[in-house]
PDB file of C-alpha atoms (C1' of nucleotides) in Angstrom:
ATOM      1  CA  MET A   1     -21.782  25.947  19.475  1.00 49.00           C
ATOM      2  CA  ASP A   2     -24.244  23.066  19.498  1.00 49.00           C
ATOM      3  CA  ASP A   3     -24.027  19.351  18.772  1.00 52.00           C
ATOM      4  CA  SER A   4     -26.650  19.700  15.733  1.00 51.00           C
ATOM      5  CA  ILE A   5     -24.347  18.550  13.322  1.00 53.00           C
ATOM      6  CA  LYS A   6     -23.947  15.491  14.844  1.00 54.00           C
ATOM      7  CA  ARG A   7     -25.276  12.294  13.537  1.00 58.00           C
ATOM      8  CA  GLN A   8     -24.843   9.003  15.321  1.00 67.00           C
ATOM      9  CA  ILE A   9     -23.573   5.998  13.652  1.00 72.00           C
ATOM     10  CA  PRO A  10     -24.779   2.424  14.293  1.00 77.00           C
ATOM     11  CA  GLY A  11     -22.350  -0.308  14.960  1.00 85.00           C
ATOM     12  CA  PRO A  12     -18.474  -0.058  15.858  1.00 90.00           C
ATOM     13  CA  LEU A  13     -16.235   2.206  13.653  1.00 93.00           C
ATOM     14  CA  ILE A  14     -13.259   0.553  14.522  1.00 92.00           C
ATOM     15  CA  PRO A  15     -13.294  -3.336  14.556  1.00 94.00           C
ATOM     16  CA  GLU A  16     -12.589  -3.942  18.066  1.00 87.00           C
ATOM     17  CA  SER A  17     -14.602  -4.500  21.165  1.00 78.00           C
ATOM     18  CA  PHE A  18     -17.656  -5.934  19.214  1.00 91.00           C
ATOM     19  CA  TYR A  19     -20.520  -6.713  21.469  1.00 93.00           C
ATOM     20  CA  PRO A  20     -19.402  -7.742  24.839  1.00 94.00           C
ATOM     21  CA  VAL A  21     -20.850 -11.271  25.887  1.00 96.00           C
ATOM     22  CA  ASP A  22     -20.133 -10.736  29.881  1.00 94.00           C
ATOM     23  CA  ARG A  23     -22.662 -13.166  30.799  1.00 96.00           C
ATOM     24  CA  LEU A  24     -19.927 -15.809  29.888  1.00 96.00           C
ATOM     25  CA  GLU A  25     -18.143 -14.607  32.895  1.00 96.00           C
ATOM     26  CA  LYS A  26     -19.955 -16.472  35.387  1.00 95.00           C
ATOM     27  CA  TYR A  27     -19.811 -19.847  33.622  1.00 97.00           C
ATOM     28  CA  MET A  28     -16.192 -19.893  33.111  1.00 96.00           C
ATOM     29  CA  HIS A  29     -15.657 -22.441  35.548  1.00 96.00           C
ATOM     30  CA  LEU A  30     -16.929 -24.839  33.163  1.00 96.00           C
ATOM     31  CA  GLY A  31     -14.602 -24.041  30.392  1.00 96.00           C
ATOM     32  CA  ARG A  32     -10.620 -24.337  30.166  1.00 96.00           C
ATOM     33  CA  THR A  33      -8.840 -21.208  31.287  1.00 96.00           C
ATOM     34  CA  ARG A  34      -5.746 -20.459  29.951  1.00 95.00           C
ATOM     35  CA  MET A  35      -3.150 -17.679  29.817  1.00 94.00           C
ATOM     36  CA  PHE A  36      -1.373 -16.135  26.628  1.00 93.00           C
ATOM     37  CA  PRO A  37       2.005 -14.018  26.710  1.00 91.00           C
ATOM     38  CA  LYS A  38       1.871 -10.974  24.361  1.00 90.00           C
ATOM     39  CA  GLY A  39       2.772 -11.887  21.081  1.00 89.00           C
ATOM     40  CA  SER A  40       2.166 -15.849  21.140  1.00 91.00           C
ATOM     41  CA  ILE A  41       0.072 -17.457  19.097  1.00 91.00           C
ATOM     42  CA  VAL A  42      -3.386 -18.218  20.113  1.00 93.00           C
ATOM     43  CA  LEU A  43      -4.396 -20.224  16.841  1.00 90.00           C
ATOM     44  CA  SER A  44      -2.133 -20.505  13.694  1.00 86.00           C
ATOM     45  CA  GLN A  45      -3.520 -20.672  10.213  1.00 80.00           C
ATOM     46  CA  GLY A  46      -4.971 -24.096   9.288  1.00 75.00           C
ATOM     47  CA  LYS A  47      -5.100 -25.322  12.757  1.00 77.00           C
ATOM     48  CA  GLU A  48      -8.432 -27.173  13.729  1.00 78.00           C
ATOM     49  CA  SER A  49     -10.532 -25.226  16.714  1.00 80.00           C
ATOM     50  CA  ASN A  50     -13.757 -26.109  17.635  1.00 82.00           C
ATOM     51  CA  ALA A  51     -13.706 -24.237  20.724  1.00 89.00           C
ATOM     52  CA  LEU A  52     -15.377 -20.805  21.748  1.00 94.00           C
ATOM     53  CA  MET A  53     -13.030 -18.286  23.096  1.00 95.00           C
ATOM     54  CA  TYR A  54     -13.977 -15.953  25.715  1.00 96.00           C
ATOM     55  CA  VAL A  55     -11.230 -13.077  26.444  1.00 95.00           C
ATOM     56  CA  GLN A  56     -11.382 -12.433  30.292  1.00 95.00           C
ATOM     57  CA  SER A  57      -8.672  -9.778  29.772  1.00 94.00           C
ATOM     58  CA  GLY A  58      -5.980  -8.428  27.223  1.00 94.00           C
ATOM     59  CA  CYS A  59      -6.574  -8.411  23.581  1.00 94.00           C
ATOM     60  CA  LEU A  60      -6.281 -10.709  20.699  1.00 94.00           C
ATOM     61  CA  ALA A  61      -5.952  -9.613  16.819  1.00 94.00           C
ATOM     62  CA  VAL A  62      -7.421 -12.054  14.147  1.00 93.00           C
ATOM     63  CA  SER A  63      -5.962 -11.760  10.607  1.00 93.00           C
ATOM     64  CA  MET A  64      -6.327 -13.860   7.464  1.00 91.00           C
ATOM     65  CA  GLY A  65      -3.418 -15.077   5.174  1.00 86.00           C
ATOM     66  CA  ALA A  66      -3.695 -14.749   1.386  1.00 82.00           C
ATOM     67  CA  ASP A  67      -1.608 -16.863  -1.094  1.00 77.00           C
ATOM     68  CA  ASP A  68       1.231 -14.316  -1.647  1.00 76.00           C
ATOM     69  CA  GLY A  69       2.138 -14.245   1.903  1.00 77.00           C
ATOM     70  CA  HIS A  70       0.166 -10.798   2.703  1.00 83.00           C
ATOM     71  CA  ASN A  71      -1.735 -11.045   6.021  1.00 89.00           C
ATOM     72  CA  LYS A  72      -5.185  -8.866   6.168  1.00 92.00           C
ATOM     73  CA  PHE A  73      -5.941  -7.681  10.006  1.00 94.00           C
ATOM     74  CA  LEU A  74      -9.196  -8.277  10.522  1.00 94.00           C
ATOM     75  CA  PHE A  75     -10.300  -7.322  13.948  1.00 95.00           C
ATOM     76  CA  HIS A  76      -9.383  -6.974  17.643  1.00 95.00           C
ATOM     77  CA  ILE A  77     -11.251  -9.161  20.385  1.00 95.00           C
ATOM     78  CA  GLY A  78     -11.092  -7.114  23.479  1.00 93.00           C
ATOM     79  CA  ALA A  79     -11.661  -7.993  27.186  1.00 94.00           C
ATOM     80  CA  ARG A  80     -15.272  -9.728  27.557  1.00 95.00           C
ATOM     81  CA  SER A  81     -15.447 -10.290  23.970  1.00 95.00           C
ATOM     82  CA  ILE A  82     -15.487 -13.230  22.117  1.00 95.00           C
ATOM     83  CA  GLY A  83     -14.377 -15.393  19.213  1.00 92.00           C
ATOM     84  CA  MET A  84     -14.653 -18.351  17.123  1.00 81.00           C
ATOM     85  CA  ALA A  85     -12.655 -19.933  14.440  1.00 66.00           C
ATOM     86  CA  THR A  86     -14.408 -22.871  12.799  1.00 64.00           C
ATOM     87  CA  PHE A  87     -17.101 -24.375  14.916  1.00 59.00           C
ATOM     88  CA  LEU A  88     -18.628 -26.236  12.033  1.00 54.00           C
ATOM     89  CA  SER A  89     -16.062 -27.170   9.664  1.00 61.00           C
ATOM     90  CA  GLU A  90     -12.622 -28.006  10.224  1.00 69.00           C
ATOM     91  CA  TYR A  91     -10.471 -25.841   8.191  1.00 77.00           C
ATOM     92  CA  HIS A  92     -10.065 -21.943   7.960  1.00 82.00           C
ATOM     93  CA  GLU A  93      -7.312 -19.245   7.071  1.00 86.00           C
ATOM     94  CA  LEU A  94      -7.657 -17.504  10.072  1.00 89.00           C
ATOM     95  CA  GLN A  95      -4.759 -16.517  12.643  1.00 90.00           C
ATOM     96  CA  ILE A  96      -4.959 -15.325  16.148  1.00 92.00           C
ATOM     97  CA  TYR A  97      -2.515 -13.868  18.317  1.00 91.00           C
ATOM     98  CA  ALA A  98      -2.292 -12.060  21.389  1.00 94.00           C
ATOM     99  CA  VAL A  99      -1.784  -8.469  21.117  1.00 93.00           C
ATOM    100  CA  LYS A 100      -1.742  -8.065  24.977  1.00 91.00           C
ATOM    101  CA  ASN A 101      -0.995 -10.533  27.541  1.00 91.00           C
ATOM    102  CA  THR A 102      -4.331 -12.137  27.268  1.00 94.00           C
ATOM    103  CA  THR A 103      -6.252 -15.019  29.440  1.00 95.00           C
ATOM    104  CA  ILE A 104      -8.783 -16.776  27.236  1.00 96.00           C
ATOM    105  CA  CYS A 105     -11.400 -19.107  28.617  1.00 96.00           C
ATOM    106  CA  PHE A 106     -12.410 -21.863  25.942  1.00 95.00           C
ATOM    107  CA  PHE A 107     -15.568 -23.268  25.949  1.00 95.00           C
ATOM    108  CA  THR A 108     -16.134 -26.603  24.135  1.00 92.00           C
ATOM    109  CA  VAL A 109     -19.109 -27.461  21.573  1.00 90.00           C
ATOM    110  CA  GLU A 110     -20.579 -29.269  24.458  1.00 92.00           C
ATOM    111  CA  GLN A 111     -19.925 -26.945  27.071  1.00 95.00           C
ATOM    112  CA  VAL A 112     -21.524 -23.792  24.799  1.00 95.00           C
ATOM    113  CA  LEU A 113     -24.658 -26.009  24.771  1.00 94.00           C
ATOM    114  CA  GLU A 114     -24.718 -26.392  28.132  1.00 96.00           C
ATOM    115  CA  ILE A 115     -24.474 -22.879  28.558  1.00 97.00           C
ATOM    116  CA  PHE A 116     -27.049 -22.189  26.327  1.00 96.00           C
ATOM    117  CA  HIS A 117     -29.593 -24.692  28.225  1.00 97.00           C
ATOM    118  CA  GLU A 118     -28.923 -23.023  31.384  1.00 96.00           C
ATOM    119  CA  ASP A 119     -29.132 -19.669  30.426  1.00 97.00           C
ATOM    120  CA  GLU A 120     -30.981 -18.496  26.783  1.00 96.00           C
ATOM    121  CA  GLN A 121     -30.038 -14.983  27.088  1.00 97.00           C
ATOM    122  CA  VAL A 122     -26.479 -16.072  26.204  1.00 97.00           C
ATOM    123  CA  ILE A 123     -27.704 -17.103  22.904  1.00 97.00           C
ATOM    124  CA  LEU A 124     -28.906 -13.740  21.696  1.00 97.00           C
ATOM    125  CA  ASP A 125     -25.613 -12.314  23.117  1.00 96.00           C
ATOM    126  CA  ILE A 126     -23.732 -14.399  21.135  1.00 95.00           C
ATOM    127  CA  LEU A 127     -25.830 -14.002  17.859  1.00 95.00           C
ATOM    128  CA  GLN A 128     -25.581 -10.066  18.839  1.00 95.00           C
ATOM    129  CA  ASN A 129     -21.748 -10.477  19.147  1.00 95.00           C
ATOM    130  CA  ILE A 130     -21.614 -11.836  15.469  1.00 94.00           C
ATOM    131  CA  LEU A 131     -24.254  -9.688  13.814  1.00 95.00           C
ATOM    132  CA  THR A 132     -22.099  -6.835  14.660  1.00 95.00           C
ATOM    133  CA  LYS A 133     -19.472  -8.445  13.341  1.00 95.00           C
ATOM    134  CA  VAL A 134     -21.066  -9.178  10.065  1.00 94.00           C
ATOM    135  CA  TYR A 135     -22.513  -5.734   9.722  1.00 94.00           C
ATOM    136  CA  TYR A 136     -19.154  -4.350  10.209  1.00 95.00           C
ATOM    137  CA  PHE A 137     -17.656  -6.432   7.635  1.00 95.00           C
ATOM    138  CA  MET A 138     -20.657  -5.587   5.310  1.00 94.00           C
ATOM    139  CA  ALA A 139     -20.283  -1.863   5.349  1.00 93.00           C
ATOM    140  CA  GLN A 140     -16.474  -2.643   4.728  1.00 93.00           C
ATOM    141  CA  ALA A 141     -17.031  -4.489   1.832  1.00 94.00           C
ATOM    142  CA  ARG A 142     -19.548  -1.477   0.654  1.00 93.00           C
ATOM    143  CA  ASP A 143     -16.906   1.136   1.335  1.00 93.00           C
ATOM    144  CA  LEU A 144     -14.111  -1.195  -0.624  1.00 93.00           C
ATOM    145  CA  ASN A 145     -16.118  -1.212  -4.003  1.00 92.00           C
ATOM    146  CA  PHE A 146     -17.682   2.515  -3.712  1.00 92.00           C
ATOM    147  CA  CYS A 147     -15.182   4.694  -1.829  1.00 93.00           C
ATOM    148  CA  ARG A 148     -11.470   5.414  -2.474  1.00 94.00           C
ATOM    149  CA  PRO A 149      -8.842   5.391   0.054  1.00 95.00           C
ATOM    150  CA  SER A 150      -8.812   8.840   0.931  1.00 95.00           C
ATOM    151  CA  SER A 151     -12.666   9.011   1.456  1.00 96.00           C
ATOM    152  CA  ARG A 152     -12.380   5.956   3.778  1.00 97.00           C
ATOM    153  CA  VAL A 153      -9.889   7.451   5.888  1.00 97.00           C
ATOM    154  CA  PHE A 154     -11.527  10.871   6.167  1.00 97.00           C
ATOM    155  CA  ARG A 155     -14.858   9.527   6.902  1.00 96.00           C
ATOM    156  CA  LEU A 156     -13.462   7.368   9.403  1.00 97.00           C
ATOM    157  CA  LEU A 157     -12.035  10.299  11.289  1.00 97.00           C
ATOM    158  CA  TYR A 158     -15.041  12.262  10.727  1.00 96.00           C
ATOM    159  CA  ASN A 159     -17.164   9.801  12.119  1.00 95.00           C
ATOM    160  CA  LEU A 160     -14.904   9.101  15.146  1.00 95.00           C
ATOM    161  CA  CYS A 161     -15.300  12.908  15.568  1.00 95.00           C
ATOM    162  CA  ILE A 162     -19.019  12.510  15.683  1.00 93.00           C
ATOM    163  CA  ARG A 163     -18.802   9.382  18.037  1.00 91.00           C
ATOM    164  CA  GLU A 164     -16.646  10.302  20.782  1.00 90.00           C
ATOM    165  CA  GLY A 165     -15.364  13.862  19.675  1.00 93.00           C
ATOM    166  CA  LYS A 166     -15.492  16.248  22.840  1.00 93.00           C
ATOM    167  CA  TYR A 167     -16.450  19.710  21.874  1.00 92.00           C
ATOM    168  CA  THR A 168     -13.955  21.846  23.950  1.00 90.00           C
ATOM    169  CA  GLY A 169     -15.120  25.738  23.002  1.00 88.00           C
ATOM    170  CA  ASP A 170     -13.696  25.617  19.378  1.00 90.00           C
ATOM    171  CA  HIS A 171     -12.100  22.461  18.541  1.00 93.00           C
ATOM    172  CA  TYR A 172     -12.834  18.587  19.064  1.00 95.00           C
ATOM    173  CA  VAL A 173     -10.736  16.365  20.735  1.00 96.00           C
ATOM    174  CA  ILE A 174     -10.925  12.812  20.004  1.00 96.00           C
ATOM    175  CA  HIS A 175      -9.308  10.431  22.678  1.00 94.00           C
ATOM    176  CA  SER A 176      -7.586   7.654  20.552  1.00 93.00           C
ATOM    177  CA  ASN A 177      -4.428   6.090  20.484  1.00 91.00           C
ATOM    178  CA  LEU A 178      -4.773   4.825  16.919  1.00 95.00           C
ATOM    179  CA  THR A 179      -1.564   4.573  14.896  1.00 94.00           C
ATOM    180  CA  GLN A 180      -1.610   5.712  11.234  1.00 95.00           C
ATOM    181  CA  LYS A 181      -0.430   1.718  10.254  1.00 95.00           C
ATOM    182  CA  ALA A 182      -3.811   0.716  12.357  1.00 96.00           C
ATOM    183  CA  ILE A 183      -5.696   3.321  10.402  1.00 97.00           C
ATOM    184  CA  GLY A 184      -4.433   1.834   7.298  1.00 97.00           C
ATOM    185  CA  GLU A 185      -5.347  -1.804   8.298  1.00 96.00           C
ATOM    186  CA  ILE A 186      -8.822  -0.681   9.309  1.00 96.00           C
ATOM    187  CA  THR A 187      -9.512   1.507   6.262  1.00 97.00           C
ATOM    188  CA  GLY A 188      -7.789  -0.932   3.689  1.00 95.00           C
ATOM    189  CA  THR A 189      -5.462   1.700   2.577  1.00 96.00           C
ATOM    190  CA  HIS A 190      -1.435   1.946   2.972  1.00 95.00           C
ATOM    191  CA  TYR A 191       0.063   3.375   5.907  1.00 97.00           C
ATOM    192  CA  VAL A 192       2.393   5.736   3.511  1.00 96.00           C
ATOM    193  CA  THR A 193      -0.949   7.043   2.051  1.00 96.00           C
ATOM    194  CA  VAL A 194      -2.572   7.647   5.402  1.00 97.00           C
ATOM    195  CA  CYS A 195       0.602   9.527   6.580  1.00 97.00           C
ATOM    196  CA  LYS A 196       0.078  11.510   3.300  1.00 96.00           C
ATOM    197  CA  LEU A 197      -3.515  12.554   4.180  1.00 96.00           C
ATOM    198  CA  PHE A 198      -2.692  13.375   7.648  1.00 97.00           C
ATOM    199  CA  ASN A 199       0.002  15.930   6.366  1.00 95.00           C
ATOM    200  CA  ILE A 200      -2.824  17.317   3.776  1.00 95.00           C
ATOM    201  CA  LEU A 201      -5.611  17.635   6.704  1.00 95.00           C
ATOM    202  CA  GLU A 202      -2.738  19.472   9.051  1.00 94.00           C
ATOM    203  CA  LYS A 203      -1.841  21.994   6.410  1.00 93.00           C
ATOM    204  CA  GLN A 204      -4.934  23.100   6.018  1.00 94.00           C
ATOM    205  CA  GLY A 205      -5.625  23.105   9.413  1.00 93.00           C
ATOM    206  CA  ILE A 206      -8.331  21.096   9.533  1.00 96.00           C
ATOM    207  CA  LEU A 207      -6.981  18.509  12.074  1.00 95.00           C
ATOM    208  CA  LYS A 208      -3.939  17.181  13.892  1.00 94.00           C
ATOM    209  CA  LYS A 209      -3.318  14.006  15.394  1.00 95.00           C
ATOM    210  CA  THR A 210      -0.759  13.412  18.327  1.00 94.00           C
ATOM    211  CA  LYS A 211       0.037   9.740  19.760  1.00 92.00           C
ATOM    212  CA  ASP A 212      -2.949   9.713  22.064  1.00 94.00           C
ATOM    213  CA  LYS A 213      -5.341  12.642  20.823  1.00 95.00           C
ATOM    214  CA  ILE A 214      -6.700  13.761  17.375  1.00 96.00           C
ATOM    215  CA  TYR A 215      -7.702  17.469  17.376  1.00 96.00           C
ATOM    216  CA  VAL A 216     -10.234  18.359  14.770  1.00 96.00           C
ATOM    217  CA  TYR A 217     -10.644  22.100  13.846  1.00 96.00           C
ATOM    218  CA  GLU A 218     -12.949  22.113  11.110  1.00 94.00           C
ATOM    219  CA  LEU A 219     -15.442  19.365  11.523  1.00 95.00           C
ATOM    220  CA  GLU A 220     -17.513  20.412   8.228  1.00 94.00           C
ATOM    221  CA  LYS A 221     -14.349  20.785   6.161  1.00 95.00           C
ATOM    222  CA  LEU A 222     -13.369  17.291   7.180  1.00 95.00           C
ATOM    223  CA  LYS A 223     -16.732  16.428   6.208  1.00 94.00           C
ATOM    224  CA  ASN A 224     -16.466  18.024   2.739  1.00 93.00           C
ATOM    225  CA  MET A 225     -12.833  16.494   2.114  1.00 94.00           C
ATOM    226  CA  ILE A 226     -14.498  12.839   2.050  1.00 94.00           C
ATOM    227  CA  ASN A 227     -15.916  13.981  -1.515  1.00 92.00           C
ATOM    228  CA  GLU A 228     -13.026  15.750  -2.726  1.00 86.00           C
ATOM    229  CA  VAL A 229     -10.476  14.320  -4.848  1.00 87.00           C
ATOM    230  CA  ILE A 230      -6.966  14.442  -3.374  1.00 84.00           C
ATOM    231  CA  GLU A 231      -3.876  15.548  -4.763  1.00 79.00           C
ATOM    232  CA  TYR A 232      -0.672  13.842  -3.538  1.00 77.00           C
TER     233      TYR A 232
ATOM    234  C1'  DT B   1      -4.865   8.105  -7.359  1.00 68.77           C
ATOM    235  C1'  DC B   2      -2.638   5.027  -5.080  1.00 68.77           C
ATOM    236  C1'  DA B   3       0.765   1.040  -4.214  1.00 68.77           C
ATOM    237  C1'  DT B   4       5.042  -0.154  -3.146  1.00 68.77           C
ATOM    238  C1'  DT B   5       9.924  -0.106  -1.929  1.00 68.77           C
ATOM    239  C1'  DA B   6      13.245   1.947   0.301  1.00 68.77           C
ATOM    240  C1'  DA B   7      16.056   5.061   3.080  1.00 68.77           C
ATOM    241  C1'  DT B   8      15.598   8.645   6.925  1.00 68.77           C
ATOM    242  C1'  DT B   9      14.317  10.328  10.753  1.00 68.77           C
ATOM    243  C1'  DT B  10      11.370  10.495  14.953  1.00 68.77           C
ATOM    244  C1'  DT B  11       9.003   8.655  18.499  1.00 68.77           C
ATOM    245  C1'  DC B  12       8.148   5.298  22.143  1.00 68.77           C
ATOM    246  C1'  DT B  13       9.414   1.995  25.580  1.00 68.77           C
TER     247       DT B  13
ATOM    248  C1'  DA C   1      19.707   1.545  23.133  1.00 68.77           C
ATOM    249  C1'  DG C   2      16.549  -1.100  20.260  1.00 68.77           C
ATOM    250  C1'  DA C   3      11.806  -1.065  18.638  1.00 68.77           C
ATOM    251  C1'  DA C   4       8.417   0.479  16.492  1.00 68.77           C
ATOM    252  C1'  DA C   5       6.249   4.425  13.786  1.00 68.77           C
ATOM    253  C1'  DA C   6       6.379   8.291  11.131  1.00 68.77           C
ATOM    254  C1'  DT C   7       7.801  10.651   7.183  1.00 68.77           C
ATOM    255  C1'  DT C   8       9.963  11.429   2.549  1.00 68.77           C
ATOM    256  C1'  DA C   9      11.133  10.312  -2.174  1.00 68.77           C
ATOM    257  C1'  DA C  10      11.107   7.573  -6.518  1.00 68.77           C
ATOM    258  C1'  DT C  11       8.747   4.666  -9.350  1.00 68.77           C
ATOM    259  C1'  DG C  12       4.945   2.315 -11.365  1.00 68.77           C
ATOM    260  C1'  DA C  13       0.366   0.429 -12.348  1.00 68.77           C
TER     261       DA C  13
END
DNA sequence: TCATTAATTTTCT
DNA sequence: AGAAAATTAATGA
């Protein structure tokens, strides 16, 4: 068995660890470093913030509130990545909290400009980080428009397998500790639906998910499932 | 075809 | 043991 069926998918498949900007590491003395314990709020909705956040270690989650109290998960900011709420205007509807114990270095606009002056490559790295996010959410907008939830879940699994699945004789192993809930948040489908979809895949012997691994036994079948209409 | 709610069971820490 | 995650069933859009 070879990997000829594999096809590289550009950009991140799951909204975390977007393009790292670890060049900021050597300018941390300019900013203000702070520790956030797991579960604490880094930025509450509506609160003014005009700093650039560099996550040195740990992980943050960014979400956006809705009128009806719902809260849409957007993406994670992992180690060596960055986040910005409002560089330009003061109001926003984002909320950021620490998923793990996290150390963040905050840079003011002035400090960022100072770094830009000294190190132009940082500008490109930050642009790359933002553009990667933009592209991800453009693809997301497309999928939400044109694909059914079952297709979005199946395609995520298929792409994950192509991207990082290890072929081991007769099946693929994906090392991933995504929960069903997380897959639901990423794909915009209800976690109960995700559960049902996994049951269908497992019953057909296509795939099996454990806590930290996903075993793909029939990659081609999984690919075909993307376009099938599922009966629940 | 799916979201939603609620009620249980299973798995993690 | 308590929290989080997963499952199952029922209802409705």
